[in-house]
Coordinates of C-alpha atoms in Angstrom, one line a residue:
M1 CA 89.1 154.0 85.0
R2 CA 87.4 152.8 88.2
M3 CA 87.7 149.1 88.8
H4 CA 84.8 147.1 90.0
R5 CA 84.9 146.7 93.8
F6 CA 83.7 143.5 95.3
V7 CA 80.8 144.7 97.4
S8 CA 81.6 142.4 100.4
S9 CA 84.4 144.0 102.3
L10 CA 86.8 141.4 103.6
L11 CA 88.8 141.4 106.8
L12 CA 91.5 138.9 106.9
A13 CA 95.0 137.6 107.2
F14 CA 94.2 135.6 104.1
L15 CA 91.2 136.4 101.9
L16 CA 89.9 136.1 98.3
T17 CA 86.9 135.5 96.2
S18 CA 86.8 134.4 92.6
S19 CA 85.1 132.0 90.4
S20 CA 88.5 130.4 89.8
V21 CA 87.8 127.4 92.0
H22 CA 85.3 126.3 89.4
G23 CA 87.8 126.5 86.5
K24 CA 91.3 125.5 85.7
V25 CA 93.8 128.2 86.7
M26 CA 97.2 127.7 85.0
P27 CA 100.4 129.6 85.5
V28 CA 100.5 132.6 83.2
E29 CA 103.2 132.9 80.5
F30 CA 105.3 136.0 80.6
D31 CA 103.9 138.9 78.5
L32 CA 105.5 142.3 78.8
G33 CA 102.4 144.1 77.6
R34 CA 100.3 142.3 80.3
N35 CA 102.7 143.3 83.0
R36 CA 102.8 146.9 81.9
L37 CA 99.0 146.9 82.1
I38 CA 99.1 145.4 85.6
A39 CA 101.6 148.1 86.6
A40 CA 99.4 150.9 85.3
M41 CA 96.4 149.5 87.1
L42 CA 98.3 149.2 90.4
R43 CA 99.4 152.8 90.1
S44 CA 95.8 154.0 89.4
Q45 CA 94.0 151.8 92.0
L46 CA 96.4 152.0 94.9
S47 CA 96.5 155.8 94.8
S48 CA 92.7 156.2 94.5
Q49 CA 91.3 153.3 96.5
H50 CA 93.7 152.9 99.5
F51 CA 92.5 154.3 102.8
G52 CA 95.6 156.5 103.2
H53 CA 95.5 157.9 99.6
K54 CA 99.3 157.7 99.6
P55 CA 101.0 159.3 96.5
F56 CA 102.9 157.2 94.1
D57 CA 106.2 158.9 94.7
Q58 CA 109.8 158.4 95.7
K59 CA 108.9 157.7 99.3
M60 CA 106.7 154.8 98.2
S61 CA 109.4 153.7 95.8
K62 CA 112.0 153.4 98.6
E63 CA 109.6 151.4 100.7
A64 CA 108.6 149.1 97.8
Y65 CA 112.3 148.6 97.0
K66 CA 113.1 147.6 100.6
L67 CA 110.3 145.0 100.5
Y68 CA 111.4 143.8 97.1
L69 CA 114.9 143.2 98.2
S70 CA 113.8 141.4 101.4
Q71 CA 111.9 138.9 99.4
L72 CA 114.6 138.5 96.7
D73 CA 117.2 137.2 99.2
P74 CA 115.3 137.0 102.5
K75 CA 118.0 135.2 104.5
K76 CA 120.9 137.1 102.9
Q77 CA 122.3 133.8 101.6
F78 CA 123.2 134.8 98.0
L79 CA 123.7 138.5 97.1
L80 CA 127.0 140.2 97.8
T81 CA 127.4 143.8 98.8
A82 CA 128.2 144.7 95.2
D83 CA 125.0 143.1 94.0
V84 CA 122.9 145.1 96.5
K85 CA 124.7 148.3 95.4
N86 CA 123.9 147.5 91.8
L87 CA 120.2 147.1 92.7
D88 CA 120.2 150.2 94.9
Q89 CA 120.0 152.4 91.8
F90 CA 116.4 151.4 91.5
A91 CA 115.5 152.4 95.1
D92 CA 113.9 155.7 94.2
K93 CA 112.9 154.9 90.6
I94 CA 110.1 152.3 91.0
D95 CA 107.5 155.1 90.7
D96 CA 109.1 156.2 87.5
E97 CA 109.3 152.6 86.2
I98 CA 105.6 152.1 86.7
S99 CA 104.6 155.5 85.3
N100 CA 106.6 155.1 82.0
G101 CA 106.0 151.4 81.6
R102 CA 109.7 150.6 81.4
I103 CA 110.1 148.0 84.1
A104 CA 113.6 146.8 84.7
L105 CA 114.1 145.9 88.4
P106 CA 112.5 142.4 88.4
D107 CA 114.7 141.4 85.4
V108 CA 117.9 142.7 86.9
G109 CA 117.1 141.1 90.3
M110 CA 116.3 137.7 88.7
K111 CA 119.5 137.8 86.7
L112 CA 121.7 138.7 89.7
L113 CA 120.0 136.1 92.0
N114 CA 120.3 133.3 89.5
K115 CA 124.0 134.1 88.9
R116 CA 124.6 133.9 92.7
V117 CA 122.6 130.8 93.2
E118 CA 124.8 129.0 90.6
K119 CA 127.9 130.2 92.3
V120 CA 126.6 129.2 95.7
A121 CA 126.0 125.7 94.3
V122 CA 129.8 125.5 93.7
L123 CA 130.5 126.8 97.2
I124 CA 128.3 124.1 98.7
R125 CA 130.1 121.3 96.8
E126 CA 133.4 122.6 98.1
I127 CA 132.1 122.8 101.7
M128 CA 130.4 119.4 101.7
D129 CA 133.4 117.7 100.1
A130 CA 135.7 119.1 102.8
E131 CA 133.3 118.1 105.5
F132 CA 133.1 119.7 108.9
S133 CA 134.7 119.5 112.3
P134 CA 131.6 118.4 114.3
N135 CA 133.3 119.1 117.7
K136 CA 134.5 122.6 116.9
K137 CA 132.2 125.3 118.4
D138 CA 130.7 127.8 115.9
Y139 CA 128.4 130.7 116.0
L140 CA 125.5 131.2 113.5
Q141 CA 123.4 134.3 113.3
T142 CA 119.9 133.1 112.2
D143 CA 118.1 136.5 112.3
P144 CA 118.5 138.1 108.8
D145 CA 117.6 141.5 110.2
K146 CA 120.9 141.4 112.1
L147 CA 122.9 140.5 108.9
T148 CA 124.1 142.4 106.0
A149 CA 125.0 141.1 102.6
S150 CA 128.4 139.2 102.4
V151 CA 131.2 141.4 101.2
D152 CA 132.9 138.7 99.2
R153 CA 133.1 135.0 98.2
A154 CA 135.0 134.1 101.3
E155 CA 132.5 135.6 103.7
L156 CA 129.6 134.1 101.8
K157 CA 131.3 130.6 101.9
D158 CA 131.8 130.9 105.6
R159 CA 128.2 131.9 106.1
W160 CA 127.0 128.8 104.2
R161 CA 129.5 126.6 106.0
R162 CA 128.1 127.5 109.4
S163 CA 124.5 127.1 108.1
L164 CA 125.2 123.7 106.6
K165 CA 127.0 122.5 109.7
M166 CA 124.0 123.3 111.8
E167 CA 121.7 121.4 109.4
V168 CA 124.0 118.4 109.4
L169 CA 124.2 118.4 113.2
D170 CA 120.4 118.7 113.5
S171 CA 120.0 115.8 111.1
Y172 CA 122.6 113.7 112.9
L173 CA 121.0 114.3 116.4
D174 CA 117.6 113.4 115.0
A175 CA 119.1 110.1 113.7
V176 CA 120.7 109.4 117.1
D177 CA 117.4 110.2 118.9
K178 CA 115.5 107.8 116.6
E179 CA 118.1 105.1 117.2
N180 CA 117.9 105.6 120.9
K181 CA 114.1 105.3 120.9
K182 CA 114.5 102.0 119.1
R183 CA 117.2 100.8 121.5
K184 CA 115.2 101.7 124.5
K185 CA 112.3 99.6 123.3
E186 CA 114.6 96.7 122.8
G187 CA 116.4 97.2 126.1
D188 CA 119.8 97.9 124.5
S189 CA 122.4 100.5 125.6
L190 CA 121.8 104.1 124.3
L191 CA 124.1 106.2 122.1
D192 CA 125.5 109.3 123.8
A193 CA 124.4 112.3 121.7
E194 CA 126.9 114.5 123.5
S195 CA 129.8 112.3 122.9
K196 CA 132.8 113.6 120.9
Q197 CA 132.9 110.2 119.3
I198 CA 130.7 110.6 116.2
N199 CA 128.7 107.7 114.8
Q200 CA 130.2 107.7 111.3
E201 CA 127.3 105.9 109.7
F202 CA 124.8 108.4 111.0
W203 CA 127.1 111.4 110.2
A204 CA 127.5 110.2 106.6
E205 CA 123.8 109.8 106.2
A206 CA 123.2 113.3 107.7
M207 CA 125.7 114.8 105.2
K208 CA 124.0 113.0 102.3
K209 CA 120.5 114.2 103.4
V210 CA 121.5 117.8 103.8
R211 CA 123.4 117.9 100.5
K212 CA 120.3 116.5 98.7
K213 CA 118.0 118.9 100.4
T214 CA 120.2 121.9 99.7
D215 CA 120.6 120.9 96.0
A216 CA 116.8 120.6 95.7
Y217 CA 116.4 124.1 97.3
L218 CA 118.8 125.7 94.8
E219 CA 117.1 123.9 91.9
R220 CA 113.7 125.3 93.0
L221 CA 115.2 128.9 93.1
L222 CA 116.5 128.6 89.6
K223 CA 113.1 127.4 88.4
V224 CA 111.3 130.6 89.6
T225 CA 110.0 132.1 86.3
R226 CA 110.3 135.6 85.0
Q227 CA 106.6 136.1 85.6
E228 CA 106.9 135.0 89.2
H229 CA 109.6 137.6 89.7
Y230 CA 107.3 140.3 88.3
N231 CA 104.5 139.1 90.5
R232 CA 106.7 139.5 93.6
Y233 CA 107.7 142.9 92.4
F234 CA 104.1 144.0 92.0
D235 CA 103.3 142.6 95.5
A236 CA 106.1 144.6 97.0
I237 CA 104.7 147.7 95.5
A238 CA 101.2 146.9 96.9
R239 CA 102.6 146.1 100.4
S240 CA 104.5 149.4 100.5
F241 CA 101.0 151.0 101.1
D242 CA 100.4 148.7 104.2
P243 CA 101.2 145.1 105.2
H244 CA 97.6 143.9 104.3
T245 CA 97.4 145.4 100.8
N246 CA 98.6 142.8 98.3
Y247 CA 98.8 142.0 94.6
M248 CA 97.6 138.4 93.9
A249 CA 98.6 136.6 90.8
P250 CA 95.9 134.2 89.3
T251 CA 97.3 131.1 91.1
S252 CA 97.6 132.9 94.4
K253 CA 94.0 134.2 93.9
E254 CA 92.8 130.6 93.4
D255 CA 94.6 129.4 96.6
F256 CA 93.0 132.3 98.4
D257 CA 89.6 131.3 97.1
I258 CA 90.0 127.8 98.3
H259 CA 91.0 129.1 101.8
M260 CA 87.9 131.2 102.0
S261 CA 85.4 128.6 100.7
G262 CA 87.0 125.5 102.2
S263 CA 86.5 123.7 98.9
L264 CA 88.0 123.1 95.5
E265 CA 87.4 121.2 92.4
G266 CA 89.9 118.4 91.8
I267 CA 90.7 114.8 92.8
G268 CA 91.1 115.2 96.5
A269 CA 94.7 114.2 97.3
L270 CA 97.3 116.0 99.5
L271 CA 100.6 116.2 97.6
R272 CA 104.2 117.2 98.3
E273 CA 107.5 117.6 96.6
D274 CA 109.8 114.7 97.5
D275 CA 113.3 114.3 95.9
G276 CA 112.2 116.2 92.8
H277 CA 108.9 114.2 92.4
I278 CA 105.3 114.8 93.2
K279 CA 104.2 112.4 95.9
V280 CA 100.8 111.6 97.4
V281 CA 100.8 112.2 101.1
R282 CA 97.2 111.1 101.7
V283 CA 93.9 110.7 99.9
I284 CA 91.2 113.0 101.4
P285 CA 88.2 111.1 102.8
G286 CA 85.0 111.5 100.7
S287 CA 86.9 112.8 97.7
A288 CA 86.8 111.7 94.1
A289 CA 90.2 110.0 94.5
E290 CA 88.9 107.9 97.4
A291 CA 85.7 107.0 95.5
Q292 CA 87.8 105.8 92.5
G293 CA 89.9 103.7 94.9
Q294 CA 93.2 103.3 93.1
L295 CA 95.3 106.3 94.2
Q296 CA 97.4 105.6 97.4
A297 CA 99.7 107.4 99.8
E298 CA 103.3 107.2 98.6
D299 CA 102.3 107.0 95.0
V300 CA 104.6 109.2 92.8
I301 CA 102.7 111.1 90.1
M302 CA 104.8 111.1 86.9
S303 CA 102.5 112.6 84.3
V304 CA 99.0 114.0 83.9
S305 CA 96.5 114.3 81.0
E306 CA 92.9 115.3 80.5
K307 CA 90.7 112.4 79.1
D308 CA 92.3 111.4 75.8
G309 CA 94.4 114.6 75.9
E310 CA 98.1 115.4 75.7
I311 CA 100.2 113.8 78.4
V312 CA 102.1 116.3 80.5
D313 CA 105.3 115.2 82.4
I314 CA 105.0 116.8 85.9
S315 CA 107.9 114.8 87.5
S316 CA 110.2 117.8 87.8
M317 CA 107.6 120.5 88.3
S318 CA 107.1 122.6 91.4
I319 CA 104.1 121.6 93.5
R320 CA 102.2 124.7 92.5
E321 CA 102.6 124.0 88.8
A322 CA 101.8 120.3 89.1
V323 CA 98.6 121.0 91.1
S324 CA 97.4 123.4 88.3
Y325 CA 97.4 120.4 85.9
I326 CA 95.6 118.1 88.4
R327 CA 92.8 120.4 89.5
G328 CA 90.0 121.1 87.1
P329 CA 86.2 121.5 86.8
K330 CA 83.8 119.1 88.4
G331 CA 82.8 116.3 86.0
T332 CA 86.0 116.3 83.9
E333 CA 88.3 113.4 83.8
V334 CA 92.0 113.5 84.6
R335 CA 94.4 110.6 84.1
L336 CA 97.4 110.2 86.4
T337 CA 100.4 108.0 85.5
V338 CA 101.8 106.9 88.9
T339 CA 104.7 104.8 90.1
R340 CA 104.2 102.7 93.2
A341 CA 106.8 102.1 95.9
D342 CA 107.3 98.6 94.5
G343 CA 108.1 100.0 91.1
A344 CA 104.7 99.2 89.5
R345 CA 103.4 101.8 87.0
L346 CA 99.7 102.4 86.3
V347 CA 97.4 104.9 84.8
I348 CA 94.6 106.0 87.1
P349 CA 91.5 107.8 85.7
I350 CA 89.7 110.0 88.1
V351 CA 86.5 112.1 87.5
R352 CA 87.0 115.4 89.3
D353 CA 84.5 116.5 91.9
V354 CA 84.1 119.1 94.7
V355 CA 86.6 118.4 97.5
K356 CA 85.6 119.6 100.9
L357 CA 88.5 120.6 103.1
E358 CA 86.9 119.7 106.4
E359 CA 89.8 121.1 108.5
T360 CA 88.7 124.6 107.4
Y361 CA 85.2 124.3 108.9
V362 CA 83.8 124.8 112.4
K363 CA 84.1 121.8 114.6
S364 CA 82.7 121.0 118.1
T365 CA 83.0 118.3 120.8
V366 CA 82.0 117.8 124.4
I367 CA 84.5 117.7 127.2
K368 CA 83.7 116.4 130.7
D369 CA 85.2 118.4 133.6
E370 CA 86.5 116.9 136.9
K371 CA 83.0 116.9 138.4
G372 CA 81.3 115.4 135.4
G373 CA 79.9 118.6 134.0
K374 CA 79.7 118.9 130.2
I375 CA 81.7 121.6 128.5
G376 CA 81.2 122.4 124.8
Y377 CA 84.3 123.1 122.8
V378 CA 84.0 125.0 119.5
K379 CA 86.9 125.5 117.2
I380 CA 86.5 128.3 114.5
P381 CA 89.5 128.0 112.2
S382 CA 88.6 131.2 110.2
F383 CA 85.6 133.4 109.4
Y384 CA 85.1 131.7 106.0
R385 CA 82.4 132.3 103.4
D386 CA 82.0 130.9 99.9
F387 CA 81.4 134.2 98.0
S388 CA 81.7 132.5 94.6
A389 CA 78.6 130.4 95.3
G390 CA 76.7 133.6 96.2
R391 CA 77.6 135.2 92.9
L392 CA 76.3 132.1 91.1
G393 CA 72.9 132.4 93.0
R394 CA 73.7 129.5 95.4
D395 CA 73.9 129.4 99.1
G396 CA 77.6 129.1 99.9
R397 CA 78.9 127.5 103.0
N398 CA 79.8 130.0 105.7
V399 CA 81.0 130.2 109.3
T400 CA 77.8 131.7 110.7
D401 CA 75.6 128.9 109.6
D402 CA 78.1 126.2 110.7
T403 CA 78.6 127.8 114.1
R404 CA 74.9 128.0 114.6
S405 CA 74.6 124.3 113.7
E406 CA 77.4 123.3 116.1
L407 CA 75.9 125.3 119.0
N408 CA 72.5 123.7 118.5
K409 CA 74.2 120.2 118.6
L410 CA 76.0 121.1 121.8
K411 CA 72.8 122.5 123.5
K412 CA 71.0 119.2 122.8
K413 CA 73.8 117.4 124.7
G414 CA 73.1 119.5 127.8
I415 CA 76.3 121.5 128.1
N416 CA 77.1 123.7 131.1
G417 CA 79.3 126.1 129.2
I418 CA 81.3 126.7 126.1
I419 CA 85.0 127.2 125.2
L420 CA 85.2 129.0 121.8
D421 CA 88.7 128.7 120.4
L422 CA 89.9 131.5 118.1
R423 CA 93.6 130.7 118.4
N424 CA 95.4 131.0 115.1
N425 CA 92.2 132.2 113.4
G426 CA 93.6 134.8 110.9
G427 CA 90.2 136.4 110.1
G428 CA 87.8 136.3 107.2
S429 CA 84.5 137.9 106.3
L430 CA 83.6 141.1 108.1
S431 CA 79.8 140.3 107.8
D432 CA 80.4 136.9 109.4
A433 CA 82.3 138.5 112.3
V434 CA 79.2 140.5 113.0
N435 CA 76.8 137.6 112.4
V436 CA 78.7 135.1 114.6
S437 CA 78.8 137.7 117.4
G438 CA 75.0 137.9 117.1
L439 CA 74.7 134.2 117.9
F440 CA 75.7 135.1 121.4
L441 CA 74.3 138.6 121.8
P442 CA 70.7 140.0 121.5
G443 CA 71.5 142.3 118.6
G444 CA 73.0 145.8 118.6
P445 CA 76.3 147.3 117.4
M446 CA 79.2 144.9 117.0
V447 CA 81.9 147.0 115.3
Q448 CA 82.5 150.4 113.8
V449 CA 84.2 151.1 110.4
K450 CA 85.7 154.4 109.2
N451 CA 86.5 155.2 105.6
S452 CA 89.1 157.5 104.2
Q453 CA 86.7 160.5 104.4
G454 CA 86.3 159.9 108.1
V455 CA 82.7 158.7 107.8
I456 CA 81.9 156.2 110.5
R457 CA 79.4 153.4 110.0
V458 CA 78.2 151.1 112.8
L459 CA 77.7 147.5 111.9
E460 CA 74.9 145.8 113.8
D461 CA 73.5 142.3 114.2
R462 CA 69.9 142.8 113.2
D463 CA 68.8 139.4 114.3
R464 CA 67.6 139.7 117.9
G465 CA 67.6 136.0 118.4
V466 CA 70.4 134.4 120.6
V467 CA 71.4 130.9 119.9
Y468 CA 73.5 130.4 123.0
D469 CA 73.3 132.6 126.2
G470 CA 75.2 130.4 128.7
P471 CA 78.7 130.7 130.2
M472 CA 81.4 131.2 127.7
I473 CA 85.2 131.5 127.4
V474 CA 87.0 132.8 124.3
L475 CA 90.5 131.5 123.7
I476 CA 92.9 133.9 121.8
N477 CA 96.6 134.1 121.0
Q478 CA 98.9 136.4 119.0
F479 CA 97.8 134.8 115.8
A480 CA 94.1 135.6 116.3
A481 CA 93.5 138.5 113.9
S482 CA 91.0 140.7 112.2
A483 CA 87.5 139.2 112.3
S484 CA 88.7 137.1 115.3
E485 CA 89.5 140.4 117.1
I486 CA 86.2 141.9 116.2
F487 CA 84.3 138.9 117.7
A488 CA 86.5 138.7 120.8
A489 CA 86.3 142.5 121.4
A490 CA 82.5 142.4 121.1
M491 CA 82.3 139.6 123.7
Q492 CA 84.6 141.5 126.0
D493 CA 83.0 144.9 125.6
Y494 CA 79.5 143.5 126.4
G495 CA 80.8 141.4 129.2
R496 CA 79.5 138.4 127.4
A497 CA 82.5 136.1 127.8
L498 CA 85.8 135.8 129.5
V499 CA 88.7 136.3 127.0
V500 CA 91.7 134.2 128.0
G501 CA 95.0 133.0 126.4
G502 CA 98.0 135.0 125.2
A503 CA 98.7 138.5 126.3
H504 CA 97.1 140.0 123.2
T505 CA 95.8 139.2 119.7
H506 CA 97.6 140.0 116.5
G507 CA 96.6 143.7 116.2
K508 CA 95.1 144.1 112.7
G509 CA 92.4 146.8 112.7
T510 CA 91.8 147.3 109.0
V511 CA 89.3 146.2 106.4
Q512 CA 90.2 145.1 102.9
A513 CA 88.2 145.1 99.6
L514 CA 89.0 142.8 96.7
L515 CA 89.5 144.5 93.3
D516 CA 89.2 142.0 90.4
M517 CA 91.7 143.4 87.9
N518 CA 89.9 141.8 85.0
R519 CA 86.6 143.7 85.6
N520 CA 85.7 146.7 83.5
L521 CA 88.7 146.3 81.2
P522 CA 88.3 147.4 77.6
L523 CA 87.3 144.4 75.4
L524 CA 90.6 144.8 73.5
H525 CA 92.6 144.1 76.7
L526 CA 90.3 141.2 77.8
K527 CA 90.9 139.4 74.5
K528 CA 94.6 140.1 74.4
Y529 CA 95.8 139.2 77.8
D530 CA 95.5 136.3 80.3
D531 CA 94.0 136.7 83.8
L532 CA 95.5 139.8 85.5
G533 CA 94.9 138.7 89.0
A534 CA 93.5 140.7 91.9
L535 CA 94.4 143.6 94.2
K536 CA 93.5 143.3 97.9
V537 CA 93.5 146.9 99.2
T538 CA 92.9 148.4 102.6
I539 CA 89.8 150.7 102.4
Q540 CA 88.7 151.1 106.0
K541 CA 89.7 150.9 109.7
F542 CA 87.6 149.2 112.3
Y543 CA 87.0 150.1 115.9
R544 CA 85.5 148.3 118.8
V545 CA 82.1 149.0 120.2
N546 CA 83.8 151.0 123.0
G547 CA 85.6 153.2 120.3
S548 CA 89.1 151.8 120.8
S549 CA 91.2 150.3 118.0
T550 CA 92.9 146.9 117.9
N551 CA 95.4 148.0 115.3
I552 CA 99.0 147.1 116.2
R553 CA 98.2 146.8 119.9
G554 CA 95.7 144.0 119.5
L555 CA 93.1 142.9 122.0
C556 CA 94.3 142.2 125.5
R557 CA 93.0 139.1 127.3
M558 CA 91.2 139.4 130.6
W559 CA 93.0 136.4 132.1
S560 CA 96.4 134.8 131.4
C561 CA 96.1 131.1 130.5
P562 CA 99.3 129.7 129.0
V563 CA 97.9 126.1 128.7
C564 CA 94.4 127.2 127.8
W565 CA 92.5 124.2 129.2
I566 CA 89.8 125.7 131.3
I567 CA 87.4 124.2 133.8
W568 CA 84.8 126.4 135.5
K569 CA 82.2 126.1 138.2
P570 CA 78.6 126.0 137.1
A571 CA 77.2 129.5 136.8
S572 CA 73.6 130.7 137.0
S573 CA 74.3 133.8 134.9
T574 CA 76.6 134.7 131.9
W575 CA 79.4 135.6 134.3
I576 CA 82.0 132.8 134.6
T577 CA 84.1 131.8 137.6
P578 CA 87.1 130.1 136.2
S579 CA 89.2 127.5 138.0
L580 CA 92.4 127.4 136.1
G581 CA 94.8 124.5 136.1
T582 CA 97.9 123.2 134.3
G583 CA 97.6 120.1 132.2

């Protein structure tokens, strides 16, 4: 069975398209038949669709097992050597598990982890009750790659003792620092953070804070569902093909959608977990929650219901699960029961609407240099595009249109040059990488892509119009990836801009396509099972206009600029003479 491939290839650090932002996506209940179907589809699609056409064999199994184990206990804080040996029996059997539909590893892993988490909770109580010797020097290895699983209970306890001691010391020193800032303002004498005389009040508070934080962490681990363990297992299998191939569960798929479109349907409030409760951090400007007017920062959301529907207690839920109840289609009403800081309790009805996440969109401003010249600054957070709107026949918001708009605004302000900031831009839509490049170049090839058959296709900007042809600097760092690398490489290869910043970009030179696992399923399966999620799979490699690859090595900058605040002399051509400074 060939699965429907989303025709728009995506190039990204994070990427997804789905209509899920326009509906309510709830966590999926565990269903063994559904998971067997996902496993079978992964086997079929990964082998046939992935660029490398890797076989589903023992080599793949060993790599998938390694990735699975690293996410099960990433910091080597729980599993003992004996536990790992127990799991090692599955190292070369994942391919067989998937083929015969008898999946066991995620269940065995979950059972072992939960058992160890409960035992670690006892160890932590013992450690915290005994307290620490704050003045005794200790060594803590924080790199899990340099650690192996603890051999026994004693070694595990000592590992936790060192880790907890570091956290308590950090918390204590933070408290001392805050107190000293307060004393400095008031003109009082300062506390000596290096003194062997510990402030007992601050130390007790630090112990209490770390204990509470650690208990909450263990509680969250025990709440991870059986289905979530299976989702992580499936993702480990996908990532064994390459780091940018992933299995996405429905809720991850929704988050991905929101990242790409820069919008969601809900109330418009930023939430966080705080002491086991869901607390409002801030209300997003222009959102439904702001328009309604009652929801405030620091409100604790106790329960949620649809209009006249059943009340659901979310007070002890994870943030992901709680959000799934609060989000919902535009025009529907959700009722939040909240507790205020003063103890007041009230029910707030909010009609959901589209929430625009402005921080995901292109922004610009004008900076004046030391001689009064005007420099345009453009920040592109990602190469976003609302693909779901396109499928519904609407013009979705996208980075190309927004960049064009910001450039036109800057030109009207009489700028002498532009700084285009791609730092921390993880990528996005391949077509937009080409189109945004075309805003600065008079058409022509922008990037080359090669499929698994070796066929090379040159992607060109067919719009010969140039929006901005003046002096330009492109800022990069090691977190600029994918579409960012395509854009920066095109600017560099054509001599269009000076690329400055970190020594190199991230080094991702592959193209992914999104496979909706619900498409083209037999009607029997569609009716029987909940949403199956999506598979993001590497289908192509991309190459610069000059023929070189950015994969692994990344794009090297033309000029080192650690501070990345640039002032340049006026230029009569597109070549830029930089005058770098520190500030």
